[in-house]
mmCIF file of C-alpha atoms in Angstrom:
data_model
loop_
_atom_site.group_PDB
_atom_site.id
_atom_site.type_symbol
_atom_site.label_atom_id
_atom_site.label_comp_id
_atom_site.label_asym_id
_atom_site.label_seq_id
_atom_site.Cartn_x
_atom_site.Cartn_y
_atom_site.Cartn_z
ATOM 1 C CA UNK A 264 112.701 87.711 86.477
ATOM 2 C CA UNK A 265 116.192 89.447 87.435
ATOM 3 C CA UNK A 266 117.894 86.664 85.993
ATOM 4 C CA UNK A 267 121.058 85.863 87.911
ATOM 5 C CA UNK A 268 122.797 88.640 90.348
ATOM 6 C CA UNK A 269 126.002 89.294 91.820
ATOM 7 C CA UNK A 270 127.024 91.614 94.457
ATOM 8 C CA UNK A 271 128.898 93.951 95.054
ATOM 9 C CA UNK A 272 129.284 95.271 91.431
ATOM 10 C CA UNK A 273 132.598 96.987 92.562
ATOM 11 C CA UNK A 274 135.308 95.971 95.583
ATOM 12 C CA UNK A 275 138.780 97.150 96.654
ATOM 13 C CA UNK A 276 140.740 95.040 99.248
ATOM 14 C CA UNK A 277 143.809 94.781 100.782
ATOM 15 C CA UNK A 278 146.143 91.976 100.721
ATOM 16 C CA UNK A 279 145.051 89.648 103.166
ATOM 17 C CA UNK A 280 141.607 90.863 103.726
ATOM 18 C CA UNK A 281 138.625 88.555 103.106
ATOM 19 C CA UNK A 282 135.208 88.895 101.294
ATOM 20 C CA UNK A 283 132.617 86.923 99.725
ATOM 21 C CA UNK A 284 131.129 87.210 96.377
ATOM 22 C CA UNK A 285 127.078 87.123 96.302
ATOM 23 C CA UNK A 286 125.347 85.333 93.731
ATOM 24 C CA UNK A 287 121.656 84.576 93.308
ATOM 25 C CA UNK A 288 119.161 83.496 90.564
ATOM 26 C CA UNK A 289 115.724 83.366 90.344
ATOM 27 C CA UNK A 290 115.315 80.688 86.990
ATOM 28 C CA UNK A 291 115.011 77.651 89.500
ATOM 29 C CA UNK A 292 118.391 76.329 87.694
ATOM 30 C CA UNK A 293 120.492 73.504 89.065
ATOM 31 C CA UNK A 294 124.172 74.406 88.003
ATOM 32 C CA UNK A 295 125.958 77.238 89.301
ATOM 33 C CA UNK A 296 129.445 78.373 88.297
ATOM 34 C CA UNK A 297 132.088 80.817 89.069
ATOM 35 C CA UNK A 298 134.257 82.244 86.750
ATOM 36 C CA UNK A 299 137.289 84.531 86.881
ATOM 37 C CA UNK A 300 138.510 86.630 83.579
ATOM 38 C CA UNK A 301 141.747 88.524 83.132
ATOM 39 C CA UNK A 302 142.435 91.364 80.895
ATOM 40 C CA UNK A 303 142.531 89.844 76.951
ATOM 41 C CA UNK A 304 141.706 86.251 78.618
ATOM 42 C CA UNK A 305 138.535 84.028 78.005
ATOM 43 C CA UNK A 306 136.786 82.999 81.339
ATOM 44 C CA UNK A 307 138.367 80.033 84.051
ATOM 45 C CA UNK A 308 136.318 78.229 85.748
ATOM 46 C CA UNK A 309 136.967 78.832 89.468
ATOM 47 C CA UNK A 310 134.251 76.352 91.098
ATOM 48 C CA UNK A 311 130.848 74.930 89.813
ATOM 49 C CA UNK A 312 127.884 73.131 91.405
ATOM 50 C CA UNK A 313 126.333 70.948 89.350
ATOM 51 C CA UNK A 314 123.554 70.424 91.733
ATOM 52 C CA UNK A 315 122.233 71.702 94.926
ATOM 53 C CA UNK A 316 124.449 70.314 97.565
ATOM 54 C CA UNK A 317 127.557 69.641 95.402
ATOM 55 C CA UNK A 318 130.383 71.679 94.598
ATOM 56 C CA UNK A 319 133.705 70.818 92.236
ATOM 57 C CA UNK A 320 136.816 72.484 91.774
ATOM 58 C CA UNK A 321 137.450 73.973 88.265
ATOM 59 C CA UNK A 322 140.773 75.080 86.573
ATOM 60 C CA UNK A 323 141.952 77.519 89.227
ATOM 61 C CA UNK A 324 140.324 76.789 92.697
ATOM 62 C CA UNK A 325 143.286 77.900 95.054
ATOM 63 C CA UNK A 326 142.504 80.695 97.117
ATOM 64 C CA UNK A 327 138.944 79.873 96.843
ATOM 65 C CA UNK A 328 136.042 78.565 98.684
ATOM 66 C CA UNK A 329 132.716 78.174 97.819
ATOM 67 C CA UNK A 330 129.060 77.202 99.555
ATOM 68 C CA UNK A 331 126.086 76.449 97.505
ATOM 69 C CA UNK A 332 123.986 77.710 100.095
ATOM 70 C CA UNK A 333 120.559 76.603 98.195
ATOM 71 C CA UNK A 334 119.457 75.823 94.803
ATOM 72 C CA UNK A 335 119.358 79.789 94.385
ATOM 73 C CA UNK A 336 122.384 80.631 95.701
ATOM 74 C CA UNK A 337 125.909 80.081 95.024
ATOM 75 C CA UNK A 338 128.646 82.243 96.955
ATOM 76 C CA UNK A 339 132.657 82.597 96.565
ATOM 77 C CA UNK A 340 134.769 83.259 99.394
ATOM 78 C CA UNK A 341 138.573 84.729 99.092
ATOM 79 C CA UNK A 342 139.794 83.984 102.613
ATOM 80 C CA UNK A 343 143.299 86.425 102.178
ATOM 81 C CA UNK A 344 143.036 88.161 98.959
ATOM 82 C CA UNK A 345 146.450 88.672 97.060
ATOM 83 C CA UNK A 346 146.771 90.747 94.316
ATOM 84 C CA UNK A 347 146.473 87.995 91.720
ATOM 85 C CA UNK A 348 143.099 87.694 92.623
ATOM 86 C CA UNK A 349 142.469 91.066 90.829
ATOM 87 C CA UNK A 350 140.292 90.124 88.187
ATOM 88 C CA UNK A 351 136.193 90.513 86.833
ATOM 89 C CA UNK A 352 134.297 87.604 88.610
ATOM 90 C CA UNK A 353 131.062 85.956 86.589
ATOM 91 C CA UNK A 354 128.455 83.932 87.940
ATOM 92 C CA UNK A 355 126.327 82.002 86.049
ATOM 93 C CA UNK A 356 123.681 79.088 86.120
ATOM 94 C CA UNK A 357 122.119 76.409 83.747
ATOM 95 C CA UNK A 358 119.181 74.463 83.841
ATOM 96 C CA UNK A 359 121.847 71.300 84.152
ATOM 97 C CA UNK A 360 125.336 71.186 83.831
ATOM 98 C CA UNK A 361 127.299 72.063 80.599
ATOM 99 C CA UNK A 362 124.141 70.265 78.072
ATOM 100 C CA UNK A 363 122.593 73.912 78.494
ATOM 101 C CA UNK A 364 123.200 77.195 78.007
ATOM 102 C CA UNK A 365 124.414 79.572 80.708
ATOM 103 C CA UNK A 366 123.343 82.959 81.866
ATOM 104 C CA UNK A 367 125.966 85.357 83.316
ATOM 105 C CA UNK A 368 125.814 87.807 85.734
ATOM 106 C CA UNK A 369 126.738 91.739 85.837
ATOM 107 C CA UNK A 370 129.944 90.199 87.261
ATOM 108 C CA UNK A 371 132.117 91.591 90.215
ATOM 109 C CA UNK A 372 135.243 93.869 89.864
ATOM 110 C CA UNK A 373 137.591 93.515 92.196
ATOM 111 C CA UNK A 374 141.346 95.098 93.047
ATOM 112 C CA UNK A 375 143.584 93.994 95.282
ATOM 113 C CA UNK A 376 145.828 96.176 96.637
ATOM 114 C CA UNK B 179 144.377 74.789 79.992
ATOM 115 C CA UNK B 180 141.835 76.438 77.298
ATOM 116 C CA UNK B 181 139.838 73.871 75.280
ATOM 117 C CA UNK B 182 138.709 76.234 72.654
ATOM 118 C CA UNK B 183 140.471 78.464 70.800
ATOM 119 C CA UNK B 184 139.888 81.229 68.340
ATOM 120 C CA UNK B 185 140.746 82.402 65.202
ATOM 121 C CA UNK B 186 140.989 84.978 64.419
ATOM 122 C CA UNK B 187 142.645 87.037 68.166
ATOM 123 C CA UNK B 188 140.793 90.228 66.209
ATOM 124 C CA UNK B 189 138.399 91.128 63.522
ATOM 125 C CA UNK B 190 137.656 94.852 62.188
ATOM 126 C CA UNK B 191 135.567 95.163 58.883
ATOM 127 C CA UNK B 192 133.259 97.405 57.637
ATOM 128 C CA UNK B 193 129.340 97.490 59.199
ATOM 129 C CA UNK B 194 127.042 95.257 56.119
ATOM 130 C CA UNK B 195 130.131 92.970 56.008
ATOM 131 C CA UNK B 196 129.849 89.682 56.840
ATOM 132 C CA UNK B 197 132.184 88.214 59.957
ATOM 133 C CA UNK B 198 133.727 84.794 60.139
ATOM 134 C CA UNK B 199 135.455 83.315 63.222
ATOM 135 C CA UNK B 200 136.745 79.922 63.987
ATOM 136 C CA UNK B 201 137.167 77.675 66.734
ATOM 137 C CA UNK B 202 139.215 74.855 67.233
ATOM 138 C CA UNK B 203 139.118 72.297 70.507
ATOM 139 C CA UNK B 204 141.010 69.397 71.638
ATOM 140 C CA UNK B 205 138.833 66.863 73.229
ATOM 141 C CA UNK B 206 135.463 65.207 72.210
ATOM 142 C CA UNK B 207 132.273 67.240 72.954
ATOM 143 C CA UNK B 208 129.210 66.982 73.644
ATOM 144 C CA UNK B 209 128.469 70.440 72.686
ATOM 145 C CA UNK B 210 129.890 73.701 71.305
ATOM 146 C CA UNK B 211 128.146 77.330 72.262
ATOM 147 C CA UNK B 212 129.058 80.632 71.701
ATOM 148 C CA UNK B 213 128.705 83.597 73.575
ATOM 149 C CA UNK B 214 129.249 87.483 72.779
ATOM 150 C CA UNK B 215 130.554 90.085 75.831
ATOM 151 C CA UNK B 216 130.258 93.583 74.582
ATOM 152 C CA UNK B 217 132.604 95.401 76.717
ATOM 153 C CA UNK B 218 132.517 95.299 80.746
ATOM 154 C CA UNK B 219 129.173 93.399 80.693
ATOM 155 C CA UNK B 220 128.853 89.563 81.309
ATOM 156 C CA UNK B 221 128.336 87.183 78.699
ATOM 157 C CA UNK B 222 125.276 86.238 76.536
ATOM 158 C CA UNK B 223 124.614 82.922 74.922
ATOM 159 C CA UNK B 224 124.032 83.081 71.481
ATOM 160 C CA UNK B 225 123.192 79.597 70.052
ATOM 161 C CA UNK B 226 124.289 75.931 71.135
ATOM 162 C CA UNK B 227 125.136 73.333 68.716
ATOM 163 C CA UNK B 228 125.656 69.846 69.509
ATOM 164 C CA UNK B 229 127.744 66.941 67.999
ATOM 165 C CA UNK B 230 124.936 65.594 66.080
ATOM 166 C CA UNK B 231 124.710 68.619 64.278
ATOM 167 C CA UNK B 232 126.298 70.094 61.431
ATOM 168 C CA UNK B 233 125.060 73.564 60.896
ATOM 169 C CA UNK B 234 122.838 75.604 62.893
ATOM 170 C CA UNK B 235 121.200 79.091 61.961
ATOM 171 C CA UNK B 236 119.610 81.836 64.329
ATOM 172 C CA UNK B 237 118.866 85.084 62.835
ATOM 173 C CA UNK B 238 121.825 86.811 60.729
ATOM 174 C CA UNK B 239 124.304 83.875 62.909
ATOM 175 C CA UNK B 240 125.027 81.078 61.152
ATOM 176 C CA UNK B 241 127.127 77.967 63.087
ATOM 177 C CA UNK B 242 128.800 75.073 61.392
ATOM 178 C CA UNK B 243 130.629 72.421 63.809
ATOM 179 C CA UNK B 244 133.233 69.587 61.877
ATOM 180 C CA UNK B 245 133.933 67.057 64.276
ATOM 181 C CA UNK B 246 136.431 65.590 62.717
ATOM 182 C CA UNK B 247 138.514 68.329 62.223
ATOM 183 C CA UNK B 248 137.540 69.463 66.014
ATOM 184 C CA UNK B 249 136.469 72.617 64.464
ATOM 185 C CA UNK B 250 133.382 75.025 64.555
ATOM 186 C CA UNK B 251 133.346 78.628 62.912
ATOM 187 C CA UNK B 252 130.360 81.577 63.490
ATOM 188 C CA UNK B 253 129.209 83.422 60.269
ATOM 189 C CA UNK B 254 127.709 86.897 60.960
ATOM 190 C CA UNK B 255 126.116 88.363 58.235
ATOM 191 C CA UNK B 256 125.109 91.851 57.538
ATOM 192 C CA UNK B 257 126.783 93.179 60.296
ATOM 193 C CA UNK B 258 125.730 96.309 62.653
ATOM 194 C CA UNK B 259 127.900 98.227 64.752
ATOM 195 C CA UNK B 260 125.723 96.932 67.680
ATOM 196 C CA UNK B 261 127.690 93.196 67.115
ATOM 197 C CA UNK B 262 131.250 94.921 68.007
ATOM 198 C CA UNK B 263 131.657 92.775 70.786
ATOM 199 C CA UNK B 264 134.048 90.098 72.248
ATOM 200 C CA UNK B 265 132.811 86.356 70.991
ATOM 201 C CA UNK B 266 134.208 83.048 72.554
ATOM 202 C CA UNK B 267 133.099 79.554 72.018
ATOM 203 C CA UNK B 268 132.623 77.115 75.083
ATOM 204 C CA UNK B 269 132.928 73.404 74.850
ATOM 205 C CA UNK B 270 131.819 70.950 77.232
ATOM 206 C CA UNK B 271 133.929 67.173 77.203
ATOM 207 C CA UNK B 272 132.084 63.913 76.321
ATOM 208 C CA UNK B 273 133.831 62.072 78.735
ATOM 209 C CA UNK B 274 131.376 63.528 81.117
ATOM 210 C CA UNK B 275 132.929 66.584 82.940
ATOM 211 C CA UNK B 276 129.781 68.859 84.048
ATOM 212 C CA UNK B 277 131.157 72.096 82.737
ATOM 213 C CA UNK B 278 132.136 74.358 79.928
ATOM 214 C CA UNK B 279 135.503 75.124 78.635
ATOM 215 C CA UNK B 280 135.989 78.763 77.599
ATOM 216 C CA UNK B 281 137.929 79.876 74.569
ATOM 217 C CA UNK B 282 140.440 83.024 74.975
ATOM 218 C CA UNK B 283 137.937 85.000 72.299
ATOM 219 C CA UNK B 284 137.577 87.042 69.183
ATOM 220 C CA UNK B 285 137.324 90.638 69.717
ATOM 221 C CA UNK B 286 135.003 92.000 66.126
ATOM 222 C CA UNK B 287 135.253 95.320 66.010
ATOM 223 C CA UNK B 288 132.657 97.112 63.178
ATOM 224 C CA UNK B 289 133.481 99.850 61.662
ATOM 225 C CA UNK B 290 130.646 102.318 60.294
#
């Protein structure tokens, strides 16, 4: 099992450009979560789906979007990147909701410029 | 706002010593985990303890949570240079939220 997967591993935009974030696991899990983390800073939760079909803002949604396309897959959207958004992005999934543990991704690097 | 944090910000001591960081939260829980992030990699659970529970071991890690001081700490014992890592604890809130809470970390550096 690969566990759970993000791509791309590395990303440089420009200030207003758009992108989406890939994430996919393969442990038939229901929750899915996004996380940003800062330099020195724990994780913040961006967006989670508890279950397929759902989706919840978490402690810093703006600038965000999110579609749980399927139970595997869970993808973030920046629609016009600013360079706050520069950060490591995590995704990660549980068997259900915050009773389990999670399992991270690689995670995502990205710069705004 | 963070739920959990730690204590202490940064830990160096010498590999075969035993490491002990603390956690404090605000709200009630359901459950308390912590994780380790060795550097630029994402983060790995490494044992779940839930209100219930008091102490929990697994391996050389050794978990104690105090809920009425809203407190948990992780032992390590015998450390190796392989556990320099980051380590945060993650809450979760009883009042029924469906996610975890992360802590800003303790970064345990060991030193051979």
């Amino acid at each position: 099992n690969a566990g759970v997967t993000q791509t791309p591993k590395f990303q440089v935009l420009k200030t207003g450009q758009s992108m989406t974030l890939q994430c996919a696991q393969d442990m038939n899990h229901n929750s899915m979560y996004w996380y940003r983390q800062d330099p020195g800073m724990g994780l913040r939760l961006i967006y989670y789906s508890a279950s397929e079909g759902t989706t919840d803002k978490g402690e810093v949604p703006n600038g965000y979007n999110v579609s749980r396309l399927n139970k595997r897959e869970f993808s973030l959207r920046l629609e016009s990147a600013a360079p706050s958004q520069t950060s490591v992005y995590f995704c990660a999934s549980s068997i259900r909701s915050s009773y389990n543990e999670q399992f991270f991704g690689p995670g995502t690097r990205l710069t705004v410029l | 706002s963070q739920q959990g944090e730690e204590d202490p910000q940064a830990l160096s001591i010498q590999e075969g010593e035993n490491a002990t960081m603390n956690c404090s939260y605000k709200t009630s829980i359901n459950n308390l985990q912590w994780y380790r992030q060795n550097s630029g990699r994402g983060l790995v659970h490494l044992i779940l303890i839930r209100s219930n529970e008091r102490e929990k071991h697994s391996g050389r890690l050794r978990v104690t949570l105090d809920t009425s001081k809203k407190s948990s700490s992780l032992l390590i014992t015998a450390s190796r240079a392989a556990d320099t890592a980051s380590y945060f604890c993650a809450t979760d809130n009883a009042a029924g939220a469906q996610k975890l809470v992360f802590g800003q970390g303790t970064r345990l550096t060991i030193n051979p």
